[in-house]
Structures are given as C-alpha cells and as structure tokens.
Coordinates of C-alpha atoms in Angstrom, one line a residue:
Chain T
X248 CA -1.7 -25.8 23.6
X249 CA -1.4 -22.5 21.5
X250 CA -2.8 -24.7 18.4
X251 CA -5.0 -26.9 20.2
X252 CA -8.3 -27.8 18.6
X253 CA -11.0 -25.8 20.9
X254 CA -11.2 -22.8 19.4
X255 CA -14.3 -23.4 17.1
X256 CA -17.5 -21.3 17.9
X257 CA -20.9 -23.2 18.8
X258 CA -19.4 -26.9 19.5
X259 CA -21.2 -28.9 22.1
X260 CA -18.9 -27.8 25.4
X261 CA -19.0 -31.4 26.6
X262 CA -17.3 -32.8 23.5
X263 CA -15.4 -29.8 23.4
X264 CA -13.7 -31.4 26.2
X265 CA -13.6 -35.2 24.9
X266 CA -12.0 -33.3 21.3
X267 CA -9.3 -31.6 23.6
X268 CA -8.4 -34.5 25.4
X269 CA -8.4 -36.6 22.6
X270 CA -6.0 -34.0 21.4
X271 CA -3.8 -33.9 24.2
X272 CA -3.2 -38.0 24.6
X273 CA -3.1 -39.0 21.4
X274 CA -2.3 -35.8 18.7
X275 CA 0.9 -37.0 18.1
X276 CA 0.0 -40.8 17.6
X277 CA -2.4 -39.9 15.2
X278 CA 0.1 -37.0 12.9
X279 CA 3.2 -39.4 13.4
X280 CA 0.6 -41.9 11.2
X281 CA -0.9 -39.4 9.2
X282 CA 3.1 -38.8 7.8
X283 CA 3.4 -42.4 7.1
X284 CA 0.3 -42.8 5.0
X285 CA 1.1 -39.4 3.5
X286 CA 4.3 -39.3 3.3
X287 CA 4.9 -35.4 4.4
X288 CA 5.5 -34.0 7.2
X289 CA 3.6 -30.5 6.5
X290 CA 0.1 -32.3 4.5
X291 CA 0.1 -34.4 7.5
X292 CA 0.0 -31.2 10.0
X293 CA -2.6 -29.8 8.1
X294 CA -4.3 -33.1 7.7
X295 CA -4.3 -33.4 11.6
X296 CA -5.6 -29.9 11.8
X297 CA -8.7 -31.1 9.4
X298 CA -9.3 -34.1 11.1
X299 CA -10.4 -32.5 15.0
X300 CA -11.9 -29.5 13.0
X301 CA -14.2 -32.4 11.2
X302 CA -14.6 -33.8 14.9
X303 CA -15.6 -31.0 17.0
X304 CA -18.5 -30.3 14.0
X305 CA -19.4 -33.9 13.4
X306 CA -19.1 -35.4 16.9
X307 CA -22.0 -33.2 18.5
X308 CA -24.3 -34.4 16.0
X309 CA -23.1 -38.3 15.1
X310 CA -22.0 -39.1 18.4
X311 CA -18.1 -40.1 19.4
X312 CA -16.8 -42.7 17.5
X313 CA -15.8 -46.2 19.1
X314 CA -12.2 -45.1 18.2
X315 CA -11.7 -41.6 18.2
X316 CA -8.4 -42.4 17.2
X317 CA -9.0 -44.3 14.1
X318 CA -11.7 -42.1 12.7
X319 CA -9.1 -39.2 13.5
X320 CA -6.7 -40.7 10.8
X321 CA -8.8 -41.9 8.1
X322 CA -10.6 -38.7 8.5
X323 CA -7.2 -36.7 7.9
X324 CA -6.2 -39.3 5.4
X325 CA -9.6 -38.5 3.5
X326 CA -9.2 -34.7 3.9
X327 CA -5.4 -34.8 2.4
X328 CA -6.5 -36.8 -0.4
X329 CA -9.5 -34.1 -1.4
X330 CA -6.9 -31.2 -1.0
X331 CA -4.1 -33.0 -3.0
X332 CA -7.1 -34.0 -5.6
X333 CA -8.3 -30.0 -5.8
X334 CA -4.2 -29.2 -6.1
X335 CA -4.3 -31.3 -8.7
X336 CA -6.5 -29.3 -11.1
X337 CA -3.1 -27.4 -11.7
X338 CA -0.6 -30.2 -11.5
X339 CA -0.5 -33.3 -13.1
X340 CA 2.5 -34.7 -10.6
X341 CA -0.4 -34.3 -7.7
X342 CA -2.6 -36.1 -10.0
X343 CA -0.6 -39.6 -9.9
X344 CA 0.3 -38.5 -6.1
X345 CA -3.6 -38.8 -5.2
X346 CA -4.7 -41.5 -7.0
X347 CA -1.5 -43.7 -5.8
X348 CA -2.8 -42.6 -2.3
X349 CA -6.3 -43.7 -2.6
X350 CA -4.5 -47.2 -4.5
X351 CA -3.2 -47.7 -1.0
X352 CA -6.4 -47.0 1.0
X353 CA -8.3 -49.6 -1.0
X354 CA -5.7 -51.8 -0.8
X355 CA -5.4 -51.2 3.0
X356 CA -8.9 -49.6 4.5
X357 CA -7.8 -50.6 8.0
X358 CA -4.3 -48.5 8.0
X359 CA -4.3 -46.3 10.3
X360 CA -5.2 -48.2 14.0
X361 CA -2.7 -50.9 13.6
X362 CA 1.3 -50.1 14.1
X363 CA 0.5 -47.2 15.4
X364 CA 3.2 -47.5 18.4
X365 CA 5.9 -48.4 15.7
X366 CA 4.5 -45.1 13.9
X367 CA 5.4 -43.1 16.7
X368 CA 8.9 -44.5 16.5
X369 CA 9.0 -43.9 12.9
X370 CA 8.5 -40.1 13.9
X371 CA 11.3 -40.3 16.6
X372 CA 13.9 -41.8 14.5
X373 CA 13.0 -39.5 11.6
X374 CA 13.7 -36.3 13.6
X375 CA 16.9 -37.7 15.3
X376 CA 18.3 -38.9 11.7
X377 CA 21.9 -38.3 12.0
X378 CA 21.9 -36.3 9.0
X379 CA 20.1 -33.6 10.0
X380 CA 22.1 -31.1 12.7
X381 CA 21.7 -31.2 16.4
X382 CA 19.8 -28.2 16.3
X383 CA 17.5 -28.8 13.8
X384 CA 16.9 -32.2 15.4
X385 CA 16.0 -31.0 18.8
X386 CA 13.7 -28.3 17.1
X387 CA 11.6 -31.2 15.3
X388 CA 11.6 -33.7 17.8
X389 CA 10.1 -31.4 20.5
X390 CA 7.5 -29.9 17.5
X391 CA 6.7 -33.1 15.9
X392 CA 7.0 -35.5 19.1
X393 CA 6.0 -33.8 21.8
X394 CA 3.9 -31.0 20.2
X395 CA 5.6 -28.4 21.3
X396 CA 5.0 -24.9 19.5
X397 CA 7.5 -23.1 17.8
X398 CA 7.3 -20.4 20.4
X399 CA 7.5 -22.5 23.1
X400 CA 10.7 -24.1 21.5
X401 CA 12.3 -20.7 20.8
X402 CA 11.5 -19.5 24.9
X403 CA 13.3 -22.3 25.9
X404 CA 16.3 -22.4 23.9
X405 CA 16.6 -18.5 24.0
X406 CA 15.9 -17.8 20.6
X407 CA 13.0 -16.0 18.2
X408 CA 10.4 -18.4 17.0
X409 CA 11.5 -17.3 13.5
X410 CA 15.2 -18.9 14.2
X411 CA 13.5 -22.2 15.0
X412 CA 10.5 -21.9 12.3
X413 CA 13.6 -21.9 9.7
X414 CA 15.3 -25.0 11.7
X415 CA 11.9 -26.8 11.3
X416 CA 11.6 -25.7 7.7
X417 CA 14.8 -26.7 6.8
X418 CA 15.0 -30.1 8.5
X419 CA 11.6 -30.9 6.7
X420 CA 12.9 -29.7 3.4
X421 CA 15.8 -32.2 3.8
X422 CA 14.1 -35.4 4.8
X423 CA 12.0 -34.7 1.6
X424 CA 14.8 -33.9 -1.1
X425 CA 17.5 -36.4 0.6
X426 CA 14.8 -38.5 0.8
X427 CA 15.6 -39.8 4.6
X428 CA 12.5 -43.0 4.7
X429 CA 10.3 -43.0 7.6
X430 CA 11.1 -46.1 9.2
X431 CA 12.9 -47.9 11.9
X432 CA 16.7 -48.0 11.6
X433 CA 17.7 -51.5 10.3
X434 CA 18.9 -53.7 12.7
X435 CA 23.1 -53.0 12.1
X436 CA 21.9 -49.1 12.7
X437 CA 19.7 -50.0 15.6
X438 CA 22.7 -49.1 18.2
X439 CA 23.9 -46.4 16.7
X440 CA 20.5 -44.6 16.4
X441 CA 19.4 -45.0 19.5
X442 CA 22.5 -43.3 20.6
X443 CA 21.4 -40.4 18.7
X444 CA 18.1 -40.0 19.9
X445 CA 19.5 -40.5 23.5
X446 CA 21.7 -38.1 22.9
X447 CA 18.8 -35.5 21.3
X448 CA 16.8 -36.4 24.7
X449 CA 20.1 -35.8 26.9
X450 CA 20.9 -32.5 25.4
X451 CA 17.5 -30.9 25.9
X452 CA 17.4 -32.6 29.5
X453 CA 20.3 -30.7 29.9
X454 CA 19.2 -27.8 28.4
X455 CA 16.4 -27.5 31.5
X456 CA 18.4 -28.6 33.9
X457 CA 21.3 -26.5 34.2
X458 CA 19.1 -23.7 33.1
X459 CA 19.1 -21.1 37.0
X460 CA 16.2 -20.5 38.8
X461 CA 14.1 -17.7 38.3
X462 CA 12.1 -16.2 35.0
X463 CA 13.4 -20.0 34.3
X464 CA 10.6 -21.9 34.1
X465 CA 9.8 -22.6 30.8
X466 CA 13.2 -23.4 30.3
X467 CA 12.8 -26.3 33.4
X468 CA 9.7 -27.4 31.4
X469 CA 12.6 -29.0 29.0
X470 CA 13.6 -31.5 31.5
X471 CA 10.0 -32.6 32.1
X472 CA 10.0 -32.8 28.3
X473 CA 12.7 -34.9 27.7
X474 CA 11.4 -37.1 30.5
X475 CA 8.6 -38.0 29.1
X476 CA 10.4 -38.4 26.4
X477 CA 13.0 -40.9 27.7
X478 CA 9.4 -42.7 29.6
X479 CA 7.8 -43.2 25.6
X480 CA 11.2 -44.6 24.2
X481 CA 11.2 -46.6 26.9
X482 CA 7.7 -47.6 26.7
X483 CA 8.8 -48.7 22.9
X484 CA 11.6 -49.5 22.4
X485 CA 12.7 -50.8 25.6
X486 CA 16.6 -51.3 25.1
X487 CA 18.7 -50.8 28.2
X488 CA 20.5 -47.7 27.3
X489 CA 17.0 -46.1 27.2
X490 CA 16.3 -47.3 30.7
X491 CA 19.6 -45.9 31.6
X492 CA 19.2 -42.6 30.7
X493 CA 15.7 -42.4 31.9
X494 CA 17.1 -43.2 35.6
X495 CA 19.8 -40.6 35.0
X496 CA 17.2 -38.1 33.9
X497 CA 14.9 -39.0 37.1
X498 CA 17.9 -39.0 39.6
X499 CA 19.3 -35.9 38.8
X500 CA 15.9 -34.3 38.7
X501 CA 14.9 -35.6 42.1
X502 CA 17.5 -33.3 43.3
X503 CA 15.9 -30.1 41.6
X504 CA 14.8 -28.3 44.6
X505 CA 17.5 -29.2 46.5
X506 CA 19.9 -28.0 44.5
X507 CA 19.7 -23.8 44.6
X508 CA 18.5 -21.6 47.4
X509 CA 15.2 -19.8 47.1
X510 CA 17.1 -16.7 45.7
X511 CA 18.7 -18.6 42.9
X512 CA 22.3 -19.7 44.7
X513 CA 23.5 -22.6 43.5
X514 CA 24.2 -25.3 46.6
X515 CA 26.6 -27.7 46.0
X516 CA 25.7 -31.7 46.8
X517 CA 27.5 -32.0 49.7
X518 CA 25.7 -28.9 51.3
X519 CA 22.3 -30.4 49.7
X520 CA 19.1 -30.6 52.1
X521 CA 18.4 -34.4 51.7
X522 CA 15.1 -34.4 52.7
X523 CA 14.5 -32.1 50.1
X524 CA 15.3 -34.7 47.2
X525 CA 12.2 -36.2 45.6
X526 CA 12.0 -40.0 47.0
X527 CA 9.4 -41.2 44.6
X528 CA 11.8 -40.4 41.3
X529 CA 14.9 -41.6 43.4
X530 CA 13.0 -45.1 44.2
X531 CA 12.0 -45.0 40.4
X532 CA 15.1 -44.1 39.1
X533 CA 17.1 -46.7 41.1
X534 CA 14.9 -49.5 40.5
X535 CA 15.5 -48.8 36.5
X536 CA 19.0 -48.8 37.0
X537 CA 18.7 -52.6 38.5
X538 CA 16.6 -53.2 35.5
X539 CA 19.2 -51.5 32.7
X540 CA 22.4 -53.2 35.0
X541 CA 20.8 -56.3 35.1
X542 CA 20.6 -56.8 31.3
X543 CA 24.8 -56.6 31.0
X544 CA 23.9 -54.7 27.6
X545 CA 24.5 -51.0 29.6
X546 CA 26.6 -48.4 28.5
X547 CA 27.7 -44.6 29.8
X548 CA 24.0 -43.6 31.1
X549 CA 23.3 -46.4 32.8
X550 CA 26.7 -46.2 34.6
X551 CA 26.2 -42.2 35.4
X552 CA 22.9 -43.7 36.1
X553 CA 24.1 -46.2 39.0
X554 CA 26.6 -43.4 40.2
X555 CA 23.6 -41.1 40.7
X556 CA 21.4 -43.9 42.1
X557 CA 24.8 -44.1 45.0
X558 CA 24.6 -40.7 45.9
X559 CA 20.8 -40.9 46.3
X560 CA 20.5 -43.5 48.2
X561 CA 23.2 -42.1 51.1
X562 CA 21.3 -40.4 53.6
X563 CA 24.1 -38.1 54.1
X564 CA 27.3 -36.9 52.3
X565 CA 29.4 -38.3 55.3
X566 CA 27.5 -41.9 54.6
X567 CA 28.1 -41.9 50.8
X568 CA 29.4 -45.3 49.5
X569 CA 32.8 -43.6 47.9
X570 CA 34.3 -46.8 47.3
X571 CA 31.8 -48.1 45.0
X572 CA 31.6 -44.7 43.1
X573 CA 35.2 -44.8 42.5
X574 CA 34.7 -48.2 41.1
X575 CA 31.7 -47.5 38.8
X576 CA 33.5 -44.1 37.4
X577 CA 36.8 -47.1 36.6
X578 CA 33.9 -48.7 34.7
X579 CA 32.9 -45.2 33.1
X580 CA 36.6 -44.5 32.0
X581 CA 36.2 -47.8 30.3
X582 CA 33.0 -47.5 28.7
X583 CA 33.3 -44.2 27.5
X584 CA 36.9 -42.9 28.0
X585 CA 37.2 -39.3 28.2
X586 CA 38.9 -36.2 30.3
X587 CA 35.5 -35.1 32.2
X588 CA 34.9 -38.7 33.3
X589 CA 38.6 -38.8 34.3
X590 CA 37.8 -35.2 36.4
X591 CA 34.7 -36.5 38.1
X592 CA 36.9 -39.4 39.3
X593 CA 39.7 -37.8 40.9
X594 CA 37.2 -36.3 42.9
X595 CA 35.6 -39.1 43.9
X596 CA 38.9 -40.4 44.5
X597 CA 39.9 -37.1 46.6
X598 CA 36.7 -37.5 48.5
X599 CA 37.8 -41.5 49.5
X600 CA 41.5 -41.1 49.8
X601 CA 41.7 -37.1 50.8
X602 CA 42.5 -33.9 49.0
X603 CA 46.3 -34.4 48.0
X604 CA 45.5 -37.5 46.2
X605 CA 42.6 -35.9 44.3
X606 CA 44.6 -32.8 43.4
X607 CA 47.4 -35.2 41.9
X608 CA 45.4 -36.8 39.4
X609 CA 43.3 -33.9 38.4
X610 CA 47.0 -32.0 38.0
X611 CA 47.9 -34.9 35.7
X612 CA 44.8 -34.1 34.0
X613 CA 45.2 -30.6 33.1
X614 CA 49.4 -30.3 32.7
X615 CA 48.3 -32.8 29.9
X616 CA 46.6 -29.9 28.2
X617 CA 42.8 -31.3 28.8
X618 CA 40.7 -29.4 30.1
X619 CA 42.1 -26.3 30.5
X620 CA 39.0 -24.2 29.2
X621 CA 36.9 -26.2 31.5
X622 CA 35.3 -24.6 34.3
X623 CA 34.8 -27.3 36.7
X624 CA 38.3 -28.8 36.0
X625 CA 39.6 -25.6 37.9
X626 CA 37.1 -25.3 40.4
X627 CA 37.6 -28.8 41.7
X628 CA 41.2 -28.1 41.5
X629 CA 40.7 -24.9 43.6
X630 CA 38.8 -26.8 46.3
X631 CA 41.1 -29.7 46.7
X632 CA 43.7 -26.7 47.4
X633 CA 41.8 -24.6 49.9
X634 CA 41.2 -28.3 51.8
X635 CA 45.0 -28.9 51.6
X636 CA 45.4 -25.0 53.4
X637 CA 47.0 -24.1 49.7
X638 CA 44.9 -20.7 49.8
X639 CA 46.9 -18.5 47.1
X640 CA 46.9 -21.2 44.7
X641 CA 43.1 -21.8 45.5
X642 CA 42.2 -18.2 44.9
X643 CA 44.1 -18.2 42.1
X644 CA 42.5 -21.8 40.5
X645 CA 38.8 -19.6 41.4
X646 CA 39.9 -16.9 39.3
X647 CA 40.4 -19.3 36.8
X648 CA 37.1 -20.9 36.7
X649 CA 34.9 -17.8 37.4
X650 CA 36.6 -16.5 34.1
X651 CA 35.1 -19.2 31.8
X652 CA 31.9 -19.6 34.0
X653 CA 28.9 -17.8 32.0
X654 CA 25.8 -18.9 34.0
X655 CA 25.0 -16.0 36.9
X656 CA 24.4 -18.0 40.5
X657 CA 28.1 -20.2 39.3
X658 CA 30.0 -16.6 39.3
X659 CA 27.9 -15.5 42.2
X660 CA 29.1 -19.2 44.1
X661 CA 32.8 -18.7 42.7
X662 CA 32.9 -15.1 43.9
X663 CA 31.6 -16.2 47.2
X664 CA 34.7 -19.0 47.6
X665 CA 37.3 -16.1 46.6
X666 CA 35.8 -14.0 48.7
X667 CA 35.9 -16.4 52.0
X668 CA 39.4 -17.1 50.7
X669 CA 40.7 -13.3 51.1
X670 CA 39.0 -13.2 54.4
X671 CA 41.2 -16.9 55.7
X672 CA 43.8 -14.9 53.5
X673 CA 44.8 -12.5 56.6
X674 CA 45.4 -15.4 59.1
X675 CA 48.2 -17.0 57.0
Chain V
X160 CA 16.4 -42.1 -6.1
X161 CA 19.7 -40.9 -7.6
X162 CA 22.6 -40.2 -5.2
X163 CA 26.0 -38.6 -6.1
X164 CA 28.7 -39.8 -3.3
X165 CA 31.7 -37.9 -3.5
X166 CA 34.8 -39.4 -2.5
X167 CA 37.0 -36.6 -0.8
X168 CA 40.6 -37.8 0.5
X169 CA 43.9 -36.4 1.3
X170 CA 46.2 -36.7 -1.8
X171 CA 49.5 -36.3 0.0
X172 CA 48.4 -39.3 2.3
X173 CA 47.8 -41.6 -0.3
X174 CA 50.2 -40.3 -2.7
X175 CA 52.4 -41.8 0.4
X176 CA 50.9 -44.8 0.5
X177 CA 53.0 -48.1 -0.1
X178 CA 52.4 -49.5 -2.9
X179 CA 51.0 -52.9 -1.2
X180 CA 48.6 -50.4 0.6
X181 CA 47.4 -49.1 -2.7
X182 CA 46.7 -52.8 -4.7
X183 CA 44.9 -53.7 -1.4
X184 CA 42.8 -50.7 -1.7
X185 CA 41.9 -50.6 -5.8
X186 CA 41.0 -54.3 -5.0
X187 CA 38.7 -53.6 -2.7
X188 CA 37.5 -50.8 -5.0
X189 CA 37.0 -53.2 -7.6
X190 CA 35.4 -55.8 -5.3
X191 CA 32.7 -52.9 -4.0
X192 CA 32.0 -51.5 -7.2
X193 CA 31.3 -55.4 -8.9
X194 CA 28.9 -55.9 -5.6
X195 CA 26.9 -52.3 -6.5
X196 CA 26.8 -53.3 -9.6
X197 CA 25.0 -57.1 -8.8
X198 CA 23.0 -54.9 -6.2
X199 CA 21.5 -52.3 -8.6
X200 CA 23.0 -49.7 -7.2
X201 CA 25.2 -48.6 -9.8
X202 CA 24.7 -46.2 -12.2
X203 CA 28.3 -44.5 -12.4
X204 CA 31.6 -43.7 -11.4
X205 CA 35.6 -43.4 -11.5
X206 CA 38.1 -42.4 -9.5
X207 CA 39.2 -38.6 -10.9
X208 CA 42.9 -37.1 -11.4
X209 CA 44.5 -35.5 -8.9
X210 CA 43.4 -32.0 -8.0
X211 CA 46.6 -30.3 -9.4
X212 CA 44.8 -31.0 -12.8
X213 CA 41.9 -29.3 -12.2
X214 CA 41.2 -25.9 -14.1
X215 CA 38.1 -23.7 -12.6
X216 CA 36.1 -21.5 -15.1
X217 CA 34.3 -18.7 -13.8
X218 CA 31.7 -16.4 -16.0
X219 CA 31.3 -13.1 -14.5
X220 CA 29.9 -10.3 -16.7
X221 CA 29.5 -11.9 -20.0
X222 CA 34.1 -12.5 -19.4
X223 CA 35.4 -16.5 -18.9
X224 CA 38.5 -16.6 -16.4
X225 CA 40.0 -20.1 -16.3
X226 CA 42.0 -20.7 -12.9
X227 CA 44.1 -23.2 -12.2
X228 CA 43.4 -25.9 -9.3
X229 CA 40.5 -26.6 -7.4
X230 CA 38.1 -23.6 -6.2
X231 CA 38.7 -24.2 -2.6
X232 CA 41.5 -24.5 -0.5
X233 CA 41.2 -28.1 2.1
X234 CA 43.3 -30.8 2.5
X235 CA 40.9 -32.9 1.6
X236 CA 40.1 -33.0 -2.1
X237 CA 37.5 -34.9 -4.5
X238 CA 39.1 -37.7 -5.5
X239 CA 36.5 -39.7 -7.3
X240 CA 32.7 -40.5 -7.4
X241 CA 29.6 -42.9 -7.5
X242 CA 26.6 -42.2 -9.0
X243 CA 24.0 -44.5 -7.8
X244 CA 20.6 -45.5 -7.4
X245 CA 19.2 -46.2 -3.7
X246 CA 15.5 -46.4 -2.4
X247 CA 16.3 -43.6 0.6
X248 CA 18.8 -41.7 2.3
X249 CA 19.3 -45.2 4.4
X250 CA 20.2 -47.1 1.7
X251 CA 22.5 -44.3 0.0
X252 CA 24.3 -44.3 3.4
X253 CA 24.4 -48.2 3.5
X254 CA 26.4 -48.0 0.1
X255 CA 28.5 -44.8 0.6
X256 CA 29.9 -46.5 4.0
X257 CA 31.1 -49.5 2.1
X258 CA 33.2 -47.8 -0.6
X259 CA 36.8 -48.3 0.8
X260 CA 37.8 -44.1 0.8
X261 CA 35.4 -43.9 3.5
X262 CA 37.5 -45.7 5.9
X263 CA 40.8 -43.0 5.2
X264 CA 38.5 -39.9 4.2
X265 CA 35.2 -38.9 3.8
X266 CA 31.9 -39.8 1.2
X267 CA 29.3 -36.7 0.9
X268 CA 26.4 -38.3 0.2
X269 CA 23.9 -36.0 -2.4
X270 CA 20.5 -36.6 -3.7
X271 CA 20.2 -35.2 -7.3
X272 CA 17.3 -33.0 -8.0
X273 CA 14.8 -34.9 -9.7
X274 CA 13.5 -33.0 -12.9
X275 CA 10.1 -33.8 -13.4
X276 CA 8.9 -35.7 -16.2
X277 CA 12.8 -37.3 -16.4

C-alpha cells in the first residue's frame, strides 16, 4: 500500500511489522469509525494517518496495546480533536465543533470498539448512496472501502489519478453539503440499497473481468476486489441477493484461465479446457447458490448465479443440463425482464432444440428493434446461421458484430469466424 | 437542514388532465402538505404559474434584458416547490418521494447553503 504506515525512520522493525499488519486487516474498520465519530470523511483520513504514526512511535516503547484496534480510534479521535481545537484559534464554528466532539467522548468513552461491523456498513452504504453518480461511487467505495489508492483506481479504470482525485473530491464535497447521514438505509430503503451497492460491486467485477489478458493485470485485480467485496457484505449483511452475486462473481471467475489462450485469444465456453476451471470457487460458488435459492427471497444474481453453477458443474459442453438452463433463464425473463436475458435464452434454446429454433427467436428479437447495436446479439445470430449452412448471411451477421466490437482478442475472434467462412465460402 | 424540492412536470400533460384527475391530485397535495406540516417538515411552498408567465432578467455589462419564458428549453418545467426542514439527505428524500408530482414528473431535491451565523 502506496500510503501504508511503514515508512517512519528508527521504528522497532518487529512492530514495524505488527503496525503494518494491523494496517492491512483492520485500516478500514478503524477510518469507516473514525467518519462516524467525526463526522468527515477527509479529518478522519488524516485522523487514521495520525493514529499508526502515534503507534509505530509509541508502541516500541509502551508495548502493543490489548486492542490495537481500539487504541487506534480513540487515538485518531484524540488527534482530530487537538487539530480541530488548534483550527479553532481562527474560527469560532470549529470552536463549538470540538467542544461538541469531546461532549460525546465523555458521554461515550467506550465508542469506538463497539458497532464497529455496522460502521463498516455505514461506510458502504455511504459511498453507494444513490445520489451520488456511478462513477463517483465506484471511485469512493474502492478508496474508502477497500483502500485502494487513487492511482491504483485510475490504472484500472484507464484514467489519470487526477480524473478520479476530482471524482473523490466531489463525491465527498456532496455527502457534506447535501448532507447524505452516515447510516444504514431504513428498513423501506433496505432493498433498494442493497441493489445499488450490488450493482457498484457488479460493475467493477465487470470492469476486471472482461478486461483481455495481457499488460491487464491490475485491471483483473478489480475482480478480486469486488470479491472480497461481495465476501464482507456478505459477512454483514447477509441478505440473499448478496449471496447471489457473490456465487456469480466466483463462478464466472473460476473460469478465468480457461477462458483465453496464452496469447490473449478469447475461447469461447464450449471450446473451454474444463479441467482448467478453478474447482474450489465452483464448489464455493454453488454451495452459496443452494444457500441464496433456498431462502425463496432471490432475485436476478442469484438466478445468473444458478445458470452459471449449471454450466460448472457439466463436465462437458455435450453433458450440459440445457433443459434446466432454459428453465431458469424463463425464471430470469421473469425476474428481471429484458432483451439480453431474452438473447441468452434463445441460445440456450438453440443449443436444446437446434439452430433454426434459436435463430427464430433471436430474429424476433432484433426485427423488434432491440438490440440492434449489440454485439453479441449478431454474433449469436451469425453462429446459429453458419450451423444452419446459411454462410453469406453468417459472414454478413460477423461483419455486423466485429463493427460495434471495441475490445482487441473479440475482433481478432470475429475476424477468425469470417475468415474460416470465406475459406467454406468456395465449396458452396 | 433546509431543503428546496423542486417540483418539475410536463404542463401540456397535465394541462390535459381530466378534471377528476386534477381534484384527486390537489387533494392529495393538500393531504401531503397538512402531514409535512404535523411532521415539521414544513417550512414553505406553492404550486407556481405556468411557465408561459415567466419573464427571465439577465444583467450583463451594467444593461438589464428581460426575456420572456423560462431560461431553458425542456419539457419538463418547474411547476411548484417545498421548502423544508429534514435531518439528512434521507429524510429530504423520504418527503420529496411523497409529494404527489413525483409520481407524473420529477422532485430535485437541494440543500440550501447554510450562512453561518443564520
């Protein structure tokens, strides 16, 4: 961690190491309580900051304390209140602000060690508030929640750090002048925010996952990311949506190696080298789809969830349970009606019932005027028609898709198919 | 904390409405501003003229111009307004989703700058 604790000169190099491990586990617990008792995002940071500074000087001499932890937020909490006091010299709106802080620290000496999981929830909700933009709420949850730095954000959403400092800045900025509370959504919003931090976690799973291979990696860091993150809301807040996206998440990623060549080529499932798919996330993965199906509370992730959990668990393409895919994508279209879940299940359908009834619905799709700017709508379309012997109108859905594909190894893959196409082309 | 929610809505729709539609609705704007009210929320509000009457000053150079209409050209236009008092964003966005316009249009919910010392 670029701003990690360790860099002070002369500390004791054995509780160097405690301090950084203290900083690595439990960092974030201690800033997302440092913002409640302060209430602000950027005097907690500094606050943090303060507090292992005090630790890797005081700890070689007084010892480590029983709970690091603790002693990490009331020292933090002690340090803010000195700087806001020495503010205060020049501004009499500080003045109130400190003495109504150390109000609340005689009233409650003990804050601090207790809530602290609901704290960290706090902190999640806060930076997936709906009224802050996707963006900015991505930015803050993977700065504030899981520590990234601004850097690291900017590498991995291919922008400058001095894009994302501004996101940060401005997100902060908000949730103090709109005033957005730190607190857990009450329980009528309870649904609805979850959703959006689901969908925060989703997008930057996402984000790493369909990143290609190669000068890459930081971007496939995301998906650990939001892992993790999807395994501490989980941890949490255990509501079965949350379950069912952290299945998803695991599923799809125990596919990861599996799923391009060594030189970056994508490979499509079918083609996929089973025994290169990770068992250990597929077993976890499935078993918290059980868990999330078994509640009868599930939605859309869980159900992607349990389609995924299908696939992984046939040993072979040939030995894929279609039947009960088709059925949970009928569920999908229920659950979460839309035109891609409609796609996805005409070819399911096409793989069950053969090409020509495949290539029917997913005509029906597009002559409605869906999904004509998608990509995969026309490649599916022009691989139903090369199985069907339909080679120019094949070629001709290819040409389609390459021209709206923008990530390299899918052009490379669609150029490939239109190039095998030409060469069948001269036997018709 | 004081919150301005602006009520934006498309006058041609409602202008359309029938007239049933529109005694239903002023109801349930009476009924929602009475519970604001017993709630403490309240501070102020009305519903506002259509947007035809609008006039729009501008002072550029030391020179007034006075335009007619609204500054800016959407279908949706401000149709009326609360002011209110709420502890948080939360609770501003608990009210705002009850007024009734929210159901046809749209409420922008916006915290007024607090002057120190006010």
């Amino acid at each position: 961690m670029a701003d990690g604790p360790g860099m002070v000169e002369g500390a004791d190099a054995g509780v160097r190491e405690t301090v950084d491990a203290v900083y690595r586990a439990d960092s974030r617990r201690v800033l997302a309580t440092l913002i409640r008792l302060l209430g602000d995002f950027d005097l907690a940071e500094e606050a943090l900051h303060d507090a292992f500074r005090a630790a890797l000087e005081q700890w070689p001499r007084d010892g480590i304390p029983a709970n690091p932890r603790a002693w990490l937020v009331s020292t933090g909490r002690f340090g803010a209140i000195d700087t806001i006091r020495r503010r205060a010299r020049f501004d009499a709106t500080l003045a109130e602000f400190s003495a109504q802080l150390e109000t609340s620290m005689q009233n409650d000496p003990a804050a601090g060690a207790d809530g602290i999981e609901d704290d960290r929830l706090r902190l999640i909700f806060t930076c997936c508030h709906p009224a802050l933009t996707p963006d900015a709420q991505i930015a803050l949850t993977l700065r504030e929640v899981c520590g990234l730095t601004t850097e690291e954000v900017a590498r991995a959403f291919l922008t400058t750090a001095p894009t994302v400092a501004q996101r940060i800045v401005r997100a902060k900025a908000k949730i103090r002048d709109a005033r957005i509370p730190y607190e857990m959504p009450a329980r009528a919003d309870l649904p609805d925010r979850v959703d959006a931090v689901l969908h925060v976690i989703y997008l930057v799973f996402n984000e790493g996952y369909s990143a290609s291979s190669g000068g890459s990696l930081t971007r496939q860091a995301l998906s650990s990311e939001a892992i993790r993150l999807g395994r501490l809301l989980v941890e949490l807040l255990p509501e079965p949506e949350a379950t069912g996206l952290l299945a998803l998440m695991l599923l799809h990623e125990s596919r990861r190696a599996a799923r391009s060549s060594d030189d970056g080529e994508v490979i499509l499932l079918d083609d996929q080298d089973r025994a290169r798919w990770n068992r250990e996330l597929i077993a976890e993965g499935a078993a918290l789809v059980e868990l999330a199906l078994s509640s009868r509370r599930f939605g859309p992730y869980t159900i992607q969830a349990a389609i995924a959990a299908v696939h992984a668990e046939a040993r072979d393409a040939g030995s894929t349970d279609w039947n009960q895919i088709v059925g949970l994508y009928d569920v999908l279209l229920r659950a979460d009606p839309s035109p891609v879940v409609e796609l996805n299940r005409a070819a399911a359908i096409a793989t069950r019932d053969g090409p020509a009834a495949g290539l029917a619905l997913i005509d029906a799709i597009l002559e409605r005027g869906d999904l004509a700017g998608y990509q995969f709508a026309h490649s599916a379309r022009a691989d139903l028609c090369r199985q069907l012997g339909r080679t120019a109108d094949a070629r001709s859905a290819y040409a389609r898709a390459l021209a709206l594909a923008r990530q390299e190894p899918e052009r490379r893959f669609l150029e490939r198919r239109i190039a095998e196409l030409q060469d069948d082309g001269t036997a018709e | 904390m004081k919150y301005l929610c602006l009520i934006y809505s498309d006058e041609a729709a409602w202008n359309a409405m029938p007239k049933a539609d529109v005694d239903t609705m002023m109801r349930e704007y009476g009924a929602f501003t009475e519970g604001i009210k017993k709630s403490g929320h309240w501070l102020g509000g009305n519903r506002l003229q259509p947007a035809a009457t609008a006039t729009t000053i501008r002072v550029r150079n030391g020179k007034m111009s006075t335009t007619d209409g609204p500054f800016a050209e959407t279908k949706e236009k401000l149709g009326g307004f609360y002011m209110i008092e709420a502890k948080d964003l939360n609770d501003a966005i608990q009210v705002a989703g009850r007024i009734p316009g929210a159901r046809v249009g749209s409420i922008e919910v916006r915290p007024i700058f607090e002057t120190p010392g006010d």
